[in-house]
Short mmCIF file of C-alpha atoms in Angstrom, two decimals:
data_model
loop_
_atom_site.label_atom_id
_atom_site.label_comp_id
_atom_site.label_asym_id
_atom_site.label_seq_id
_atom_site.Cartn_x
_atom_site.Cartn_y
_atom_site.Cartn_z
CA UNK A 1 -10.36 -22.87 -10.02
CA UNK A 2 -7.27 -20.23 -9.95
CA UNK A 3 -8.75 -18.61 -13.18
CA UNK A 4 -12.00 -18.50 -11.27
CA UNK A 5 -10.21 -16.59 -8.38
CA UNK A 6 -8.24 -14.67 -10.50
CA UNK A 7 -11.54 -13.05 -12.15
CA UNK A 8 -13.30 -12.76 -8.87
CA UNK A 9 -10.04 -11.03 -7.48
CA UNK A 10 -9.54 -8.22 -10.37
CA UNK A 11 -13.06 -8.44 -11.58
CA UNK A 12 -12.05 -8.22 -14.90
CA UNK A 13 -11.50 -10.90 -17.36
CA UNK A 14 -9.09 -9.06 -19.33
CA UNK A 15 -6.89 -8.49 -16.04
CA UNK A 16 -7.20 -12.23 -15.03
CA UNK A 17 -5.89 -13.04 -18.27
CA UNK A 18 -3.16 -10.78 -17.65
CA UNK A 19 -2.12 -12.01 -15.22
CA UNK A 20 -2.44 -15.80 -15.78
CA UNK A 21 -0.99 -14.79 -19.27
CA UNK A 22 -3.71 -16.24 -21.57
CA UNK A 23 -6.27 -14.70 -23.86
CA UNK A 24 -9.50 -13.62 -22.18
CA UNK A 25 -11.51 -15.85 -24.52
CA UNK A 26 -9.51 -18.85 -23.47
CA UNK A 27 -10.26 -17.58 -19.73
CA UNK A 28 -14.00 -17.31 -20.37
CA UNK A 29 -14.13 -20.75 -22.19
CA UNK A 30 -12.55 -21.76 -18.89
CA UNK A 31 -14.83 -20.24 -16.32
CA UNK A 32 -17.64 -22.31 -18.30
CA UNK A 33 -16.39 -25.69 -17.83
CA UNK A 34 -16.41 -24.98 -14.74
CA UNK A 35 -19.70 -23.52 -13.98
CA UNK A 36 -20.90 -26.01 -16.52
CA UNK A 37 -19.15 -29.18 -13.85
CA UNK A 38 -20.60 -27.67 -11.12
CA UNK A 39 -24.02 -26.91 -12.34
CA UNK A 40 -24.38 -23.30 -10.95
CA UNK A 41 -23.41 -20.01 -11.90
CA UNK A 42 -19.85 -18.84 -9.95
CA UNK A 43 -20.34 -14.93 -11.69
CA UNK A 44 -22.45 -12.18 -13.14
CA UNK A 45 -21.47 -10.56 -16.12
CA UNK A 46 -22.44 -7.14 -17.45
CA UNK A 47 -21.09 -5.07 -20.09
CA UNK A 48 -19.68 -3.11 -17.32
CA UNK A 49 -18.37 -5.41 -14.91
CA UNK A 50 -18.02 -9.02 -13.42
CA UNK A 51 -19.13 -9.53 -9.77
CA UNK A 52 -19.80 -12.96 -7.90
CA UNK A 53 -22.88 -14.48 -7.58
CA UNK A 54 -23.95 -16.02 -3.99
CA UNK A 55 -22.82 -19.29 -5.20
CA UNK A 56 -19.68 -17.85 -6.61
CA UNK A 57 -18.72 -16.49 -3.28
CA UNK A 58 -19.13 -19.57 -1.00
CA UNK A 59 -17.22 -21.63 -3.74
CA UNK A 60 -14.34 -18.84 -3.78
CA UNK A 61 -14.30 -18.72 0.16
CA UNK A 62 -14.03 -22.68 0.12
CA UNK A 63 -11.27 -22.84 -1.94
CA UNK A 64 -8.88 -19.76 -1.69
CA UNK A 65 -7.34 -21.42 1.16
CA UNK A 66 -6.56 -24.47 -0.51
CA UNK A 67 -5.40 -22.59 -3.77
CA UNK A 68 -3.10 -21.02 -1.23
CA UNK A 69 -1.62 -24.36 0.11
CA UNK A 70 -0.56 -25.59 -2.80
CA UNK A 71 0.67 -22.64 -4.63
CA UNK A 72 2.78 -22.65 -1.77
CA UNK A 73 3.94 -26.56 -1.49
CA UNK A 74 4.87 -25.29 -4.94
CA UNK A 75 7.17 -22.22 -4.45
CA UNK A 76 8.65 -24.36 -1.66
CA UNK A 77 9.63 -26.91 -4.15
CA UNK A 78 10.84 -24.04 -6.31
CA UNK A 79 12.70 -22.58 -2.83
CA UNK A 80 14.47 -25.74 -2.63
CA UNK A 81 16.22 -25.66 -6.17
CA UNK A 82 17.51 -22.56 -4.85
CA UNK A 83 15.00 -20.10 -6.91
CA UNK A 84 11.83 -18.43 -5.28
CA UNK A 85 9.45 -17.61 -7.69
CA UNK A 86 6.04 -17.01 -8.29
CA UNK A 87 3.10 -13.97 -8.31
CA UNK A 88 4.01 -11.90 -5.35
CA UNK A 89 0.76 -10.13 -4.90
CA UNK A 90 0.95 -7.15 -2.40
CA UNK A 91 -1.62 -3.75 -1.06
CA UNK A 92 0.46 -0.85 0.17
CA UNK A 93 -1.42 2.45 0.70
CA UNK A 94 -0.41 5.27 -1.77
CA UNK A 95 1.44 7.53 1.06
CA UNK A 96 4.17 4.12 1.35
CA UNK A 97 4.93 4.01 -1.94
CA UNK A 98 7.41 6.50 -2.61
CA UNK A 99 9.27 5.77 0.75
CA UNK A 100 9.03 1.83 0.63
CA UNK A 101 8.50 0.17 -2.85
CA UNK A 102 9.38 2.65 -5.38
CA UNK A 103 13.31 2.84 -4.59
CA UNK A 104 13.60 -0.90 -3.72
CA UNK A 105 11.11 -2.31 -6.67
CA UNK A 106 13.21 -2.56 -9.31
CA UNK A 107 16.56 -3.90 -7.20
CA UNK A 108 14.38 -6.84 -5.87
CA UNK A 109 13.29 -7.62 -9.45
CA UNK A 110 16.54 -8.23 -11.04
CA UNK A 111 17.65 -10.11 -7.73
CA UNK A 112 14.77 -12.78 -7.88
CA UNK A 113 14.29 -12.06 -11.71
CA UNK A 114 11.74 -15.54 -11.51
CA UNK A 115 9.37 -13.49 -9.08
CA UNK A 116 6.71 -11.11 -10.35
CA UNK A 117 5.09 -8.49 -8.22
CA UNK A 118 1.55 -7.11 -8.26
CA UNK A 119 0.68 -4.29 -6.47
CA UNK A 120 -2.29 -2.85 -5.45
CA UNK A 121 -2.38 0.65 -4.30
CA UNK A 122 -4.88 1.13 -2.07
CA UNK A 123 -5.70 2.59 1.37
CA UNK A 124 -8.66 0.49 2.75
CA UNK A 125 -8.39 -2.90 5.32
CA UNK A 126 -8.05 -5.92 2.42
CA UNK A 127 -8.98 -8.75 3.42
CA UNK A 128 -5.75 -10.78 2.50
CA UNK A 129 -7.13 -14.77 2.05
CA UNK A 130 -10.44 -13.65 0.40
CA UNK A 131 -8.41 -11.65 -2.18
CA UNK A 132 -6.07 -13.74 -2.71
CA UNK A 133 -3.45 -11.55 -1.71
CA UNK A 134 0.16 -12.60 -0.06
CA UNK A 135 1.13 -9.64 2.18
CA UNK A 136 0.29 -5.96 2.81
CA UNK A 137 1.70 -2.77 4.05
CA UNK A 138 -0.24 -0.38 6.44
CA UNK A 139 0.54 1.62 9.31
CA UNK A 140 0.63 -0.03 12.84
CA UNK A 141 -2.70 1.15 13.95
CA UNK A 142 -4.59 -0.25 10.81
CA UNK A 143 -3.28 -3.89 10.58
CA UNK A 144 -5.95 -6.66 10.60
CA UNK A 145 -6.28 -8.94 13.53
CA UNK A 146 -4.40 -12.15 13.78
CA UNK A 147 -1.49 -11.17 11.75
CA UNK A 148 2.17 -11.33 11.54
CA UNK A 149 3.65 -7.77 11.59
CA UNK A 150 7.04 -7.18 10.15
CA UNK A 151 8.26 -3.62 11.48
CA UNK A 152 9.95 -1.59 8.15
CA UNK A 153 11.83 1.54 8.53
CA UNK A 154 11.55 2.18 12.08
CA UNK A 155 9.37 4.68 13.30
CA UNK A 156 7.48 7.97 11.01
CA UNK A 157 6.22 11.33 12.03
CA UNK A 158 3.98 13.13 10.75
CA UNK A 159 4.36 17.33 10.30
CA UNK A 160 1.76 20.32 9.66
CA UNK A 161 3.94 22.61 6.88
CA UNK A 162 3.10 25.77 4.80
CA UNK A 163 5.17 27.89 2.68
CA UNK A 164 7.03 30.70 4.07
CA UNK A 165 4.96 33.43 2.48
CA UNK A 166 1.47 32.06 3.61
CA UNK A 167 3.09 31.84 7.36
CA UNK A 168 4.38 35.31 6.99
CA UNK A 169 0.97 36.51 5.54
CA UNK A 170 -0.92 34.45 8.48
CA UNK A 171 1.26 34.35 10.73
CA UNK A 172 2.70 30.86 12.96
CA UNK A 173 0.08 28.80 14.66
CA UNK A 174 1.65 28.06 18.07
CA UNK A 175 -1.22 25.40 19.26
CA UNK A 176 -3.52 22.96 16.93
CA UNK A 177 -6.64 25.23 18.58
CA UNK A 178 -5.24 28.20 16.66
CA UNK A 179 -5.43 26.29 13.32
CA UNK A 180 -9.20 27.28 13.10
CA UNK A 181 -7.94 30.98 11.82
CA UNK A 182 -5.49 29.25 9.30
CA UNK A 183 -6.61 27.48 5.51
CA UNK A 184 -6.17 24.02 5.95
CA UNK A 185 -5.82 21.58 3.03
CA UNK A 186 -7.75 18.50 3.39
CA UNK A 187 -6.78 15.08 2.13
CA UNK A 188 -9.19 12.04 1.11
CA UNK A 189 -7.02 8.59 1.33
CA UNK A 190 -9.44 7.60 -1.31
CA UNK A 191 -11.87 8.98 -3.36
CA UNK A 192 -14.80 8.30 -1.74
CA UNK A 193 -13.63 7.80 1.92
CA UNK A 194 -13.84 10.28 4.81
CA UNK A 195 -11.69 13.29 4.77
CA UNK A 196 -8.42 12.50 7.56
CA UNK A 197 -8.67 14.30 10.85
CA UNK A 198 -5.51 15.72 11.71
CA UNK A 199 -3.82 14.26 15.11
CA UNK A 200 -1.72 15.57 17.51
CA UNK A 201 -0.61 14.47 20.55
CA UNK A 202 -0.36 16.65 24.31
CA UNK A 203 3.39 17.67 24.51
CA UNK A 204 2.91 18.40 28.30
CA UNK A 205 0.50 17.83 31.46
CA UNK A 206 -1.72 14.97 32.90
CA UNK A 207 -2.22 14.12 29.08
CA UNK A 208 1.11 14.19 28.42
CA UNK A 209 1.46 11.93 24.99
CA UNK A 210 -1.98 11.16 24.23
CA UNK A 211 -3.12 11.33 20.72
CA UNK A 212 -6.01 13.30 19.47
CA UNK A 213 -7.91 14.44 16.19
CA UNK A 214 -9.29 17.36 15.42
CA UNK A 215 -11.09 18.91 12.52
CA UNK A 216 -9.95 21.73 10.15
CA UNK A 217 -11.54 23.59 7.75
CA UNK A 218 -10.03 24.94 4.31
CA UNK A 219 -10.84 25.70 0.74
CA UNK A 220 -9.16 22.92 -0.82
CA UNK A 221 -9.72 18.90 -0.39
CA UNK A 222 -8.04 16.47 -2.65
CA UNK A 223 -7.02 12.41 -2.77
CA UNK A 224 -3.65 13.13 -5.08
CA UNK A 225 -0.76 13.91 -3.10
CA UNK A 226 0.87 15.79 -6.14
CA UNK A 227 -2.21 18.66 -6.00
CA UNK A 228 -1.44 18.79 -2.81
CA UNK A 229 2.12 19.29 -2.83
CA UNK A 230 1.78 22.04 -5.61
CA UNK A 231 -0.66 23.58 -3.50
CA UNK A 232 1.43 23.58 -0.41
CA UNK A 233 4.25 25.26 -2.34
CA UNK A 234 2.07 27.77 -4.11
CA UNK A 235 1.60 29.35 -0.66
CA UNK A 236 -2.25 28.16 -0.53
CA UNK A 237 -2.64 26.93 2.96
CA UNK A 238 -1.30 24.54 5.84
CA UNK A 239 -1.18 20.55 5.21
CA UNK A 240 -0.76 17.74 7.94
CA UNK A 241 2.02 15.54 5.86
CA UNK A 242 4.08 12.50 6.71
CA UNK A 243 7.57 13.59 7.51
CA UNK A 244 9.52 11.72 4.80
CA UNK A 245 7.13 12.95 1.65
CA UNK A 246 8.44 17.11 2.39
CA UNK A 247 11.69 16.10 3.66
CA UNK A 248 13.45 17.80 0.43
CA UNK A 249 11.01 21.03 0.59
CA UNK A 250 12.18 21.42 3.88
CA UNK A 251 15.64 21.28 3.22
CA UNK A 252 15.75 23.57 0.45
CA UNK A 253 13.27 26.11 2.68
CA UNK A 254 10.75 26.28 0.56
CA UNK A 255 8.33 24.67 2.92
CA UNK A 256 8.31 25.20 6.92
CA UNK A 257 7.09 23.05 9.99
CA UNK A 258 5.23 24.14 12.79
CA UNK A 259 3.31 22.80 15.71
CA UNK A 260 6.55 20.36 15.61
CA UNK A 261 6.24 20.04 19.72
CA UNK A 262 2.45 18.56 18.77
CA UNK A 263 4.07 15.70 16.37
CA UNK A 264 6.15 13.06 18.09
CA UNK A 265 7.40 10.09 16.04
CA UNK A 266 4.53 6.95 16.29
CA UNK A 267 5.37 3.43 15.08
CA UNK A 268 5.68 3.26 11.18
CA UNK A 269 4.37 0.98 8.25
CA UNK A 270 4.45 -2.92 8.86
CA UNK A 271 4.46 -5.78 6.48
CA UNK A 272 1.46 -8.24 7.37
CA UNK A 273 0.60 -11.50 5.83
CA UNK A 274 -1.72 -13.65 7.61
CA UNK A 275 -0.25 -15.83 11.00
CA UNK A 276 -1.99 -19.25 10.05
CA UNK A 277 -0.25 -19.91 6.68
CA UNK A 278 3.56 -21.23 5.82
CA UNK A 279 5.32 -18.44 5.02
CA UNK A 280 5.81 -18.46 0.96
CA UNK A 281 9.51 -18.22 -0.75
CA UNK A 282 8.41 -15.09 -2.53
CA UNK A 283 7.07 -13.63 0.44
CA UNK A 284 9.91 -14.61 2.54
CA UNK A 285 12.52 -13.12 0.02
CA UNK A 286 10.77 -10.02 -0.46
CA UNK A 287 10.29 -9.55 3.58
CA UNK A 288 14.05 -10.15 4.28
CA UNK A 289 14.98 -7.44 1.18
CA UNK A 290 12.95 -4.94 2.19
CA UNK A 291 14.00 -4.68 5.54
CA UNK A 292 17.90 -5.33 4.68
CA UNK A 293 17.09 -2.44 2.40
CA UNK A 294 15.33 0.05 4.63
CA UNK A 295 17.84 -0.76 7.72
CA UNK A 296 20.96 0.37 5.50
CA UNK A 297 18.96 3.55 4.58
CA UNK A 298 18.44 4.38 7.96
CA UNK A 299 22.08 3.81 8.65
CA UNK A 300 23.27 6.98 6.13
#
């Protein structure tokens, strides 16, 4: 049953075998014992891909919760001899990478060296229990429902930026209406989603910190945050960027803020993991780290 979920949660047999560190002929031989027990088929394989049939995904629904009670009566054994351990298995959208996981990663791994970490970069709502997955990171307006939400790194802000020479060819919008006489570059969270509406929120009046979105237009829309830096630097247009991902551009002047009245601070990424379930040792670890880590970087 956990190399059944494993293939239903990577749709791959290759990556299930990864990760359950087998050979994907051993996994297949697997899945049909099982189909073969139960008498139906659990999954639909092409040349292309693996997806579940409708049998497949009442079985996986039926048992990913109790897969996920005693993997962790498990750890919690393993807690208890004084070493959490385990798959860690994580989503954090590609904008919290750079400021949360990538300088904390590898320090976490050689403190809990019996602990291995998959994540999956990606910017839609998982559904944690039917995915199998432990935790994830998202900002405070996206969490799902009915979860436990671990504030980490204290509040973000987001800034509009441009290069000094496209500001002094176009001049300094002073208000998000003037933006429509500036090229904006557009950014897709992922590949096929909707392009982000930039937000802004009333600095003054009856409206006084009320968010809002509006749209922009530009020559230029992209999902890699590396094009879009370049771009941004090469003088092309105006970008709507979290604070922390320009914070050395800034510095160094080679990119400047405005509409910074418009941008107030909002509350910042949270770790999630579903309210109903015993908190894991790997989870737990990673939770307390992170936040231990992030605190003392706020402190410099």
């Amino acid at each position: 049953m956990r190399a059944f979920r494993a293939i239903a949660t990577h749709g791959s047999f290759t990556q299930a075998a990864r990760e359950l560190d087998v050979s994907a002929s051993a996994l297949s031989q697997t899945l049909r014992a099982l189909e073969t027990r139960l008498g139906v088929r659990l999954l639909q394989r092409t040349t292309r891909r693996v997806g579940l049939t409708e049998a497949g995904g009442e079985f996986l629904a039926r048992i990913a919760p109790a897969l996920g009670a005693i993997d962790g009566a498990i750890e919690e054994m393993q807690h208890r001899s004084g070493r959490p351990a385990g798959l860690l298995r994580i989503t954090v959208p590609p904008v919290a990478v750079p400021a949360l996981i990538a300088p904390n990663l590898a320090d976490f791994l050689r403190t809990y060296p019996d602990i291995r970490v998959d994540v999956r970069t990606d910017s839609s709502l998982a559904d944690l229990v039917a995915e199998g997955l432990d935790a994830g990171i998202r900002l405070s307006e996206k969490l799902q429902p009915g979860m436990v939400a671990l504030p980490l790194g204290g509040p973000q802000r987001s800034l509009v930026v441009g290069s000094p020479a496209y500001l002094k060819k176009h001049g300094t919008p002073k208000h998000p209406n003037e933006l429509d006489g500036h090229n904006c570059i557009q950014f897709r969270f992922d590949s096929n989603g909707p392009i982000y509406r930039w937000e802004f929120a009333h600095p003054s009046g009856p409206q006084r910190g009320r968010w809002f979105e509006t749209d922009v237009c530009g020559n230029l829309i992209c999902n890699d945050a590396g094009l879009m830096m370049q771009a941004l630097l090469d003088g092309v247009g105006l970008s709507h960027v979290m604070q922390y991902t320009v914070r050395e551009q800034l510095e160094c002047g080679r990119l400047v803020s405005v509409l910074d009245k418009w941008l107030p601070p909002y509350d910042g990424f949270f770790l999630y993991y579903p309210s109903r379930y015993q908190v894991p040792p790997k989870l737990r670890v990673f939770a307390e780290f992170l936040r231990a880590r992030l605190a003392k970087a706020g402190q410099r």
